[in-house]
Short mmCIF file of C-alpha atoms and ligand atoms in Angstrom, two decimals:
data_model
loop_
_atom_site.label_atom_id
_atom_site.label_comp_id
_atom_site.label_asym_id
_atom_site.label_seq_id
_atom_site.Cartn_x
_atom_site.Cartn_y
_atom_site.Cartn_z
CA MET A 1 -5.30 19.98 -54.86
CA ASP A 2 -5.48 19.58 -51.11
CA SER A 3 -8.71 21.55 -50.73
CA ASP A 4 -12.19 20.91 -52.09
CA VAL A 5 -13.24 24.51 -51.50
CA ILE A 6 -11.56 27.85 -50.91
CA VAL A 7 -13.80 30.29 -49.07
CA VAL A 8 -12.53 33.81 -49.74
CA GLY A 9 -13.50 35.97 -46.75
CA GLY A 10 -13.15 35.39 -43.03
CA GLY A 11 -16.01 37.53 -41.68
CA VAL A 12 -19.17 36.02 -40.22
CA VAL A 13 -20.45 35.03 -43.67
CA GLY A 14 -17.23 33.32 -44.76
CA LEU A 15 -16.60 31.53 -41.48
CA THR A 16 -20.19 30.33 -41.07
CA THR A 17 -20.18 29.07 -44.65
CA ALA A 18 -16.82 27.37 -44.14
CA VAL A 19 -18.07 25.63 -40.97
CA THR A 20 -21.19 24.45 -42.80
CA LEU A 21 -19.11 23.01 -45.65
CA ALA A 22 -16.42 21.44 -43.45
CA GLU A 23 -19.06 19.74 -41.31
CA ARG A 24 -20.45 18.19 -44.51
CA GLY A 25 -17.07 16.52 -44.99
CA LEU A 26 -15.44 18.92 -47.48
CA ARG A 27 -11.81 19.99 -47.13
CA VAL A 28 -12.14 23.75 -46.64
CA ARG A 29 -9.59 26.53 -46.60
CA VAL A 30 -10.47 30.17 -45.79
CA TRP A 31 -8.49 33.04 -47.26
CA SER A 32 -8.95 36.28 -45.40
CA ARG A 33 -7.27 39.54 -46.39
CA ASP A 34 -7.83 40.96 -42.90
CA PRO A 35 -7.58 39.47 -39.42
CA ALA A 36 -11.04 38.60 -38.04
CA GLY A 37 -10.88 41.52 -35.59
CA GLU A 38 -10.60 44.00 -38.48
CA THR A 39 -13.61 42.83 -40.47
CA THR A 40 -17.01 44.55 -40.58
CA SER A 41 -18.33 41.50 -38.77
CA ALA A 42 -16.20 42.28 -35.71
CA VAL A 43 -17.75 45.77 -35.51
CA ALA A 44 -21.39 44.60 -35.51
CA GLY A 45 -23.37 45.13 -32.29
CA ALA A 46 -24.80 42.43 -32.93
CA LEU A 47 -28.50 41.84 -32.49
CA TRP A 48 -30.51 39.25 -34.39
CA TRP A 49 -32.91 41.35 -36.46
CA PRO A 50 -33.42 41.65 -40.24
CA TYR A 51 -32.48 45.34 -40.66
CA ARG A 52 -31.41 46.86 -43.99
CA ILE A 53 -31.28 43.58 -45.88
CA GLU A 54 -32.90 42.44 -49.13
CA PRO A 55 -34.63 40.56 -50.68
CA ALA A 56 -37.09 40.81 -47.80
CA GLU A 57 -38.84 37.46 -48.17
CA GLU A 58 -35.68 35.35 -48.50
CA ALA A 59 -33.96 37.34 -45.76
CA GLY A 60 -36.86 36.56 -43.42
CA ALA A 61 -36.50 32.83 -44.10
CA TRP A 62 -32.70 32.90 -43.69
CA ALA A 63 -33.09 34.89 -40.48
CA LEU A 64 -35.53 32.37 -39.00
CA GLU A 65 -33.22 29.50 -39.86
CA SER A 66 -30.36 31.34 -38.19
CA LEU A 67 -32.53 32.18 -35.17
CA ARG A 68 -32.95 28.46 -34.52
CA VAL A 69 -29.16 27.94 -34.62
CA TYR A 70 -28.40 30.96 -32.42
CA GLY A 71 -31.00 29.67 -29.97
CA GLU A 72 -28.95 26.49 -29.63
CA LEU A 73 -25.65 28.38 -29.40
CA ALA A 74 -27.06 30.52 -26.58
CA GLY A 75 -26.87 27.38 -24.44
CA ALA A 76 -23.11 28.01 -24.13
CA PRO A 77 -22.79 31.84 -24.11
CA GLU A 78 -19.26 32.03 -22.73
CA GLU A 79 -17.89 29.96 -25.63
CA THR A 80 -20.14 31.06 -28.51
CA GLY A 81 -20.73 34.69 -27.54
CA VAL A 82 -24.49 34.22 -28.14
CA ARG A 83 -27.01 35.20 -25.44
CA TRP A 84 -30.76 35.61 -25.22
CA VAL A 85 -31.37 39.20 -24.08
CA PRO A 86 -34.72 41.00 -23.68
CA GLY A 87 -35.29 44.44 -25.15
CA VAL A 88 -37.50 46.87 -27.07
CA HIS A 89 -37.63 47.93 -30.70
CA ALA A 90 -39.21 51.39 -30.41
CA ASP A 91 -41.01 53.11 -33.28
CA THR A 92 -41.91 49.72 -34.75
CA VAL A 93 -45.22 47.94 -35.36
CA LEU A 94 -45.75 44.22 -35.96
CA ASP A 95 -47.82 44.83 -39.09
CA GLY A 96 -44.92 46.62 -40.75
CA LEU A 97 -42.65 43.57 -40.58
CA GLY A 98 -42.59 40.57 -42.89
CA ALA A 99 -44.24 37.16 -42.48
CA TRP A 100 -41.19 36.01 -40.49
CA ALA A 101 -42.25 38.12 -37.49
CA ALA A 102 -45.17 35.81 -36.67
CA ARG A 103 -42.66 33.01 -36.09
CA VAL A 104 -40.50 34.81 -33.54
CA ALA A 105 -41.62 33.46 -30.19
CA GLY A 106 -42.62 36.14 -27.70
CA LEU A 107 -42.39 39.11 -30.11
CA ARG A 108 -45.25 41.39 -29.04
CA GLN A 109 -46.58 44.90 -29.47
CA LEU A 110 -46.17 47.00 -26.33
CA PRO A 111 -48.91 49.26 -24.98
CA PRO A 112 -47.83 52.88 -25.78
CA GLY A 113 -47.21 53.76 -22.12
CA GLU A 114 -44.59 51.00 -21.80
CA VAL A 115 -42.34 52.14 -24.70
CA PRO A 116 -39.23 53.97 -23.42
CA GLY A 117 -38.51 57.46 -24.75
CA PRO A 118 -40.80 59.64 -26.85
CA TYR A 119 -42.04 56.82 -29.10
CA ALA A 120 -45.71 55.97 -29.59
CA THR A 121 -45.13 52.37 -30.67
CA GLY A 122 -42.75 49.58 -29.83
CA LEU A 123 -42.18 45.82 -29.78
CA ALA A 124 -40.82 43.76 -26.93
CA ALA A 125 -38.79 40.63 -27.61
CA ARG A 126 -36.11 38.34 -26.29
CA LEU A 127 -33.57 37.91 -29.06
CA PRO A 128 -30.06 36.58 -29.60
CA LEU A 129 -27.42 39.24 -28.94
CA ILE A 130 -24.04 38.18 -30.27
CA ASP A 131 -20.66 39.26 -28.92
CA MET A 132 -18.88 39.26 -32.27
CA PRO A 133 -15.20 39.12 -31.28
CA VAL A 134 -16.01 36.03 -29.19
CA HIS A 135 -18.30 34.54 -31.82
CA LEU A 136 -15.79 34.96 -34.66
CA ALA A 137 -13.10 33.23 -32.60
CA TRP A 138 -15.53 30.44 -31.77
CA LEU A 139 -16.47 29.99 -35.45
CA ARG A 140 -12.82 29.73 -36.34
CA ASP A 141 -12.22 27.10 -33.65
CA ARG A 142 -15.26 25.13 -34.79
CA LEU A 143 -13.96 25.24 -38.35
CA VAL A 144 -10.52 24.04 -37.32
CA ALA A 145 -12.13 21.23 -35.27
CA ALA A 146 -13.91 20.13 -38.47
CA GLY A 147 -10.59 20.01 -40.34
CA GLY A 148 -10.69 23.48 -41.92
CA VAL A 149 -7.81 25.92 -42.25
CA VAL A 150 -7.80 29.73 -42.02
CA GLU A 151 -5.04 31.78 -43.58
CA ARG A 152 -4.30 35.49 -44.01
CA ARG A 153 -4.22 35.88 -47.75
CA ALA A 154 -5.69 38.37 -50.19
CA ALA A 155 -7.06 37.28 -53.56
CA GLY A 156 -6.21 39.72 -56.35
CA ALA A 157 -8.61 37.86 -58.67
CA LEU A 158 -11.04 34.93 -58.33
CA ALA A 159 -8.75 32.96 -60.66
CA GLU A 160 -6.16 32.75 -57.82
CA PRO A 161 -8.19 30.55 -55.45
CA ALA A 162 -9.67 28.78 -58.49
CA ALA A 163 -6.16 27.64 -59.37
CA VAL A 164 -5.87 25.68 -56.11
CA ALA A 165 -9.40 24.30 -55.57
CA PRO A 166 -12.27 23.22 -57.86
CA VAL A 167 -14.81 25.42 -56.05
CA VAL A 168 -14.45 28.95 -54.69
CA VAL A 169 -17.01 30.59 -52.39
CA ASN A 170 -16.80 34.34 -52.59
CA CYS A 171 -17.68 35.77 -49.14
CA THR A 172 -15.73 39.00 -49.47
CA GLY A 173 -18.50 41.38 -48.38
CA LEU A 174 -17.77 44.87 -49.66
CA GLY A 175 -14.50 43.48 -51.09
CA ALA A 176 -16.56 41.94 -53.92
CA ARG A 177 -16.84 45.45 -55.36
CA GLU A 178 -13.29 45.03 -56.67
CA LEU A 179 -12.92 41.23 -56.75
CA VAL A 180 -15.95 40.37 -58.94
CA PRO A 181 -16.15 43.34 -59.73
CA ASP A 182 -19.72 44.18 -58.63
CA GLY A 183 -20.73 47.80 -59.14
CA GLY A 184 -24.01 47.20 -57.28
CA LEU A 185 -22.24 47.10 -53.91
CA ARG A 186 -22.12 50.24 -51.81
CA PRO A 187 -21.02 50.94 -48.25
CA VAL A 188 -23.45 52.02 -45.56
CA ARG A 189 -21.20 53.40 -42.86
CA GLY A 190 -21.98 52.62 -39.24
CA GLN A 191 -20.32 54.24 -36.23
CA LEU A 192 -20.54 52.99 -32.64
CA VAL A 193 -19.34 54.13 -29.22
CA LEU A 194 -18.34 51.60 -26.56
CA VAL A 195 -18.89 52.72 -22.96
CA GLU A 196 -18.69 51.22 -19.51
CA ASN A 197 -22.10 49.76 -18.80
CA PRO A 198 -23.84 51.88 -16.13
CA GLY A 199 -26.11 48.93 -15.25
CA ILE A 200 -28.27 48.45 -18.36
CA GLU A 201 -29.39 44.85 -18.89
CA GLU A 202 -31.79 45.18 -21.81
CA TRP A 203 -31.16 46.27 -25.39
CA PHE A 204 -33.05 49.13 -27.04
CA THR A 205 -33.37 50.30 -30.64
CA ALA A 206 -35.09 53.11 -32.49
CA ALA A 207 -33.66 52.43 -35.91
CA ASP A 208 -35.87 53.27 -38.86
CA ALA A 209 -34.31 51.49 -41.86
CA GLY A 210 -34.37 54.72 -43.89
CA ALA A 211 -32.72 56.95 -41.27
CA ALA A 212 -29.07 58.02 -41.30
CA GLU A 213 -29.08 58.55 -37.52
CA THR A 214 -30.33 55.77 -35.27
CA THR A 215 -30.48 55.25 -31.52
CA TYR A 216 -29.60 51.94 -29.95
CA PHE A 217 -27.71 50.29 -27.13
CA PHE A 218 -26.72 46.68 -26.64
CA PRO A 219 -25.32 45.33 -23.34
CA GLN A 220 -22.33 43.10 -24.11
CA PRO A 221 -19.93 41.58 -21.60
CA GLY A 222 -17.58 44.31 -20.38
CA ARG A 223 -19.18 47.12 -22.39
CA LEU A 224 -22.36 48.81 -23.55
CA VAL A 225 -22.43 49.27 -27.33
CA LEU A 226 -24.06 52.56 -28.39
CA GLY A 227 -25.26 53.29 -31.90
CA GLY A 228 -25.50 54.45 -34.42
CA THR A 229 -25.41 55.71 -37.95
CA ALA A 230 -26.27 54.40 -41.41
CA GLU A 231 -24.55 56.74 -43.87
CA GLU A 232 -25.22 55.71 -47.46
CA GLY A 233 -22.11 55.72 -49.64
CA ALA A 234 -19.70 56.93 -46.91
CA GLU A 235 -16.34 55.13 -46.89
CA GLY A 236 -14.29 56.59 -44.03
CA LEU A 237 -13.22 54.27 -41.23
CA VAL A 238 -11.99 56.99 -38.87
CA PRO A 239 -14.48 57.65 -36.03
CA ASP A 240 -15.91 61.15 -36.18
CA PRO A 241 -16.01 62.82 -32.70
CA VAL A 242 -19.09 64.93 -33.49
CA THR A 243 -20.94 61.82 -34.65
CA ALA A 244 -19.83 59.98 -31.51
CA ALA A 245 -21.11 62.79 -29.26
CA GLY A 246 -24.43 62.70 -31.12
CA ILE A 247 -24.74 58.95 -30.56
CA VAL A 248 -24.11 59.29 -26.82
CA ALA A 249 -26.60 62.18 -26.56
CA ARG A 250 -29.34 60.26 -28.43
CA CYS A 251 -28.88 57.16 -26.24
CA ALA A 252 -28.85 59.29 -23.07
CA ARG A 253 -32.26 60.64 -24.03
CA ILE A 254 -33.58 57.12 -23.45
CA ARG A 255 -31.36 56.22 -20.46
CA PRO A 256 -29.87 59.37 -18.84
CA GLU A 257 -27.17 57.37 -16.99
CA ILE A 258 -25.47 56.78 -20.36
CA ALA A 259 -24.45 60.47 -20.51
CA GLY A 260 -21.85 60.02 -17.78
CA ALA A 261 -20.58 56.56 -18.78
CA ARG A 262 -16.83 56.32 -19.39
CA VAL A 263 -16.02 55.92 -23.09
CA LEU A 264 -13.98 52.76 -23.78
CA GLY A 265 -13.58 53.12 -27.53
CA HIS A 266 -15.07 53.79 -30.94
CA ARG A 267 -15.87 51.47 -33.85
CA VAL A 268 -16.67 52.08 -37.50
CA GLY A 269 -17.73 49.53 -40.11
CA LEU A 270 -19.02 49.59 -43.67
CA ARG A 271 -22.15 47.49 -44.19
CA PRO A 272 -21.99 45.70 -47.57
CA ALA A 273 -25.28 46.84 -49.14
CA ARG A 274 -26.11 45.70 -52.65
CA ALA A 275 -28.65 46.74 -55.29
CA GLY A 276 -30.96 43.73 -55.58
CA GLY A 277 -29.89 42.44 -52.17
CA VAL A 278 -27.83 39.46 -51.06
CA ARG A 279 -26.18 37.56 -53.91
CA ILE A 280 -26.05 33.78 -53.53
CA GLU A 281 -25.37 32.49 -57.00
CA ALA A 282 -23.10 30.01 -58.79
CA GLU A 283 -21.06 30.93 -61.85
CA ARG A 284 -18.37 29.25 -64.00
CA LEU A 285 -15.03 30.98 -64.39
CA PRO A 286 -13.33 30.86 -67.82
CA GLY A 287 -11.00 28.00 -66.70
CA GLY A 288 -13.98 25.85 -65.63
CA ALA A 289 -13.78 26.38 -61.86
CA ARG A 290 -17.05 27.05 -60.09
CA VAL A 291 -17.58 30.16 -57.99
CA VAL A 292 -20.44 30.48 -55.55
CA HIS A 293 -20.95 34.16 -54.81
CA HIS A 294 -22.17 34.86 -51.30
CA TYR A 295 -22.05 38.54 -50.36
CA GLY A 296 -24.06 41.74 -49.97
CA HIS A 297 -25.68 41.08 -46.57
CA GLY A 298 -26.13 44.79 -45.73
CA GLY A 299 -27.10 45.50 -42.13
CA ALA A 300 -27.94 41.94 -41.13
CA GLY A 301 -25.16 39.54 -42.08
CA VAL A 302 -25.03 38.12 -38.58
CA THR A 303 -28.82 37.73 -38.47
CA VAL A 304 -28.98 35.61 -41.62
CA ALA A 305 -25.56 33.90 -41.53
CA TRP A 306 -26.63 30.29 -40.91
CA GLY A 307 -29.60 30.27 -43.29
CA CYS A 308 -27.55 31.86 -46.08
CA ALA A 309 -24.62 29.55 -45.43
CA ARG A 310 -26.85 26.54 -45.96
CA ARG A 311 -28.15 27.97 -49.26
CA ALA A 312 -24.60 28.66 -50.44
CA ALA A 313 -23.49 25.18 -49.34
CA GLU A 314 -26.27 23.65 -51.44
CA LEU A 315 -24.83 25.42 -54.49
CA VAL A 316 -21.35 24.09 -53.66
CA THR A 317 -22.37 20.47 -53.17
CA GLY A 318 -25.44 20.40 -55.42
C1 LIG B 1 -21.97 49.45 -37.10
C2 LIG B 1 -22.54 48.14 -37.60
C3 LIG B 1 -23.47 47.47 -36.83
C4 LIG B 1 -24.01 46.27 -37.30
N1 LIG B 1 -24.92 45.62 -36.51
C5 LIG B 1 -25.44 44.44 -36.93
C6 LIG B 1 -26.35 43.73 -36.12
O1 LIG B 1 -26.69 44.18 -35.01
N2 LIG B 1 -26.87 42.56 -36.58
C7 LIG B 1 -26.50 42.06 -37.80
O2 LIG B 1 -27.00 40.99 -38.18
N3 LIG B 1 -25.63 42.71 -38.60
C8 LIG B 1 -25.11 43.89 -38.21
N4 LIG B 1 -24.23 44.59 -39.00
C9 LIG B 1 -24.00 44.10 -40.38
C10 LIG B 1 -22.96 43.02 -40.42
O3 LIG B 1 -21.81 43.46 -39.72
C11 LIG B 1 -22.58 42.67 -41.87
O4 LIG B 1 -23.74 42.38 -42.64
C12 LIG B 1 -21.67 41.45 -41.89
O5 LIG B 1 -20.59 41.65 -41.02
C13 LIG B 1 -21.14 41.14 -43.28
O6 LIG B 1 -20.30 40.04 -43.12
P1 LIG B 1 -19.32 39.56 -44.27
O7 LIG B 1 -18.63 38.34 -43.75
O8 LIG B 1 -20.05 39.47 -45.58
O9 LIG B 1 -18.30 40.78 -44.46
P2 LIG B 1 -16.97 41.18 -43.65
O10 LIG B 1 -17.13 41.00 -42.20
O11 LIG B 1 -16.61 42.53 -44.18
O12 LIG B 1 -15.90 40.13 -44.13
C14 LIG B 1 -15.36 40.17 -45.42
C15 LIG B 1 -14.16 39.27 -45.44
O13 LIG B 1 -13.64 39.21 -46.78
C16 LIG B 1 -12.25 39.45 -46.73
N5 LIG B 1 -11.87 39.95 -48.05
C17 LIG B 1 -12.36 41.00 -48.73
N6 LIG B 1 -11.75 41.10 -49.93
C18 LIG B 1 -10.85 40.08 -49.99
C19 LIG B 1 -9.92 39.63 -50.97
N7 LIG B 1 -9.79 40.25 -52.14
N8 LIG B 1 -9.15 38.54 -50.69
C20 LIG B 1 -9.26 37.88 -49.50
N9 LIG B 1 -10.14 38.27 -48.55
C21 LIG B 1 -10.92 39.35 -48.80
C22 LIG B 1 -12.05 40.39 -45.59
O14 LIG B 1 -10.69 40.39 -45.15
C23 LIG B 1 -12.99 39.76 -44.58
O15 LIG B 1 -12.35 38.65 -43.97
C24 LIG B 1 -23.64 45.76 -38.56
C25 LIG B 1 -22.69 46.43 -39.31
C26 LIG B 1 -22.14 47.61 -38.84
C27 LIG B 1 -21.11 48.32 -39.66
#
């Protein structure tokens, strides 16, 4: 066996976990069915914020741990894709968030008159905004620098990677529905529109966690990302033009200049939501190999990636 661990899954969860393990001295190989650019992770907007993720208390702790790491990575934004960007979460109050919120420096309730749009409440913050195509490429490079290997390869069963390494980490996101199989996983479809940025430098969200239609925009290099949707149980990956028009119209209600922005493209991803929340758990396969399951990060896999990766790594090495 030339690997200590096979990480199945090359999205943000798999790559961050693989980096964490490789930098602890383990020989790590990642198997990814899809190229990084075709994962859900590549679609994400991606703002640091624990949205649509459970269990709430653990997610808050993982998010804070990740916030510290992203804060460091924001020191080299061109390479890592991570930047500190100010913005507003409309329709949100501090009291409605978990204990984690008190530990986010600078997060503050806005006076009603300062909240954009028709919202009575809102929070202002400066948070990590992550350019995912750049960040995924950077994670891969960091993994390779630590001796890891990434290959395009689909696992038809967990026994396949278990035949070539003593430990398997299952970071297959929604793919765990079939691979485990885990019937508790369900997709929450998200659609985005990418437009030329008409000069917006701050992010904005009005994204109630229970709503199917949300309103948000994130300024990324070379584009403004407009969202969004959260359609429970929907599987389709083809962008719907009516949905796209609705997204642009909702965002333009907050910043009218968005209405005339040239459309650069459309993105759709399926958030891996799971009954009971994120699964980070070790299990023995019939042949004796150990599997550490690490999937089900819902709408916040980027937000919690480093904290969760450390927890999963403890199960691998511990
Ligand atoms: C529109 C949208 C916006 C979002 N915005 C944000 C945001 O702002 N902030 C945030 O934190 N999160 C956001 N998310 C959520 C975030 O994208 C996900 O939680 C995260 O990407 C999940 O990462 P993952 O690595 O578990 O899954 P994925 O990125 O789906 O990766 C799964 C990997 O497993 C591989 N795989 C699957 N099955 C197999 C198999 N059998 N064999 C081999 N490989 C396999 C796939 O090829 C892939 O490499 C958003 C999601 C969407 C859809």
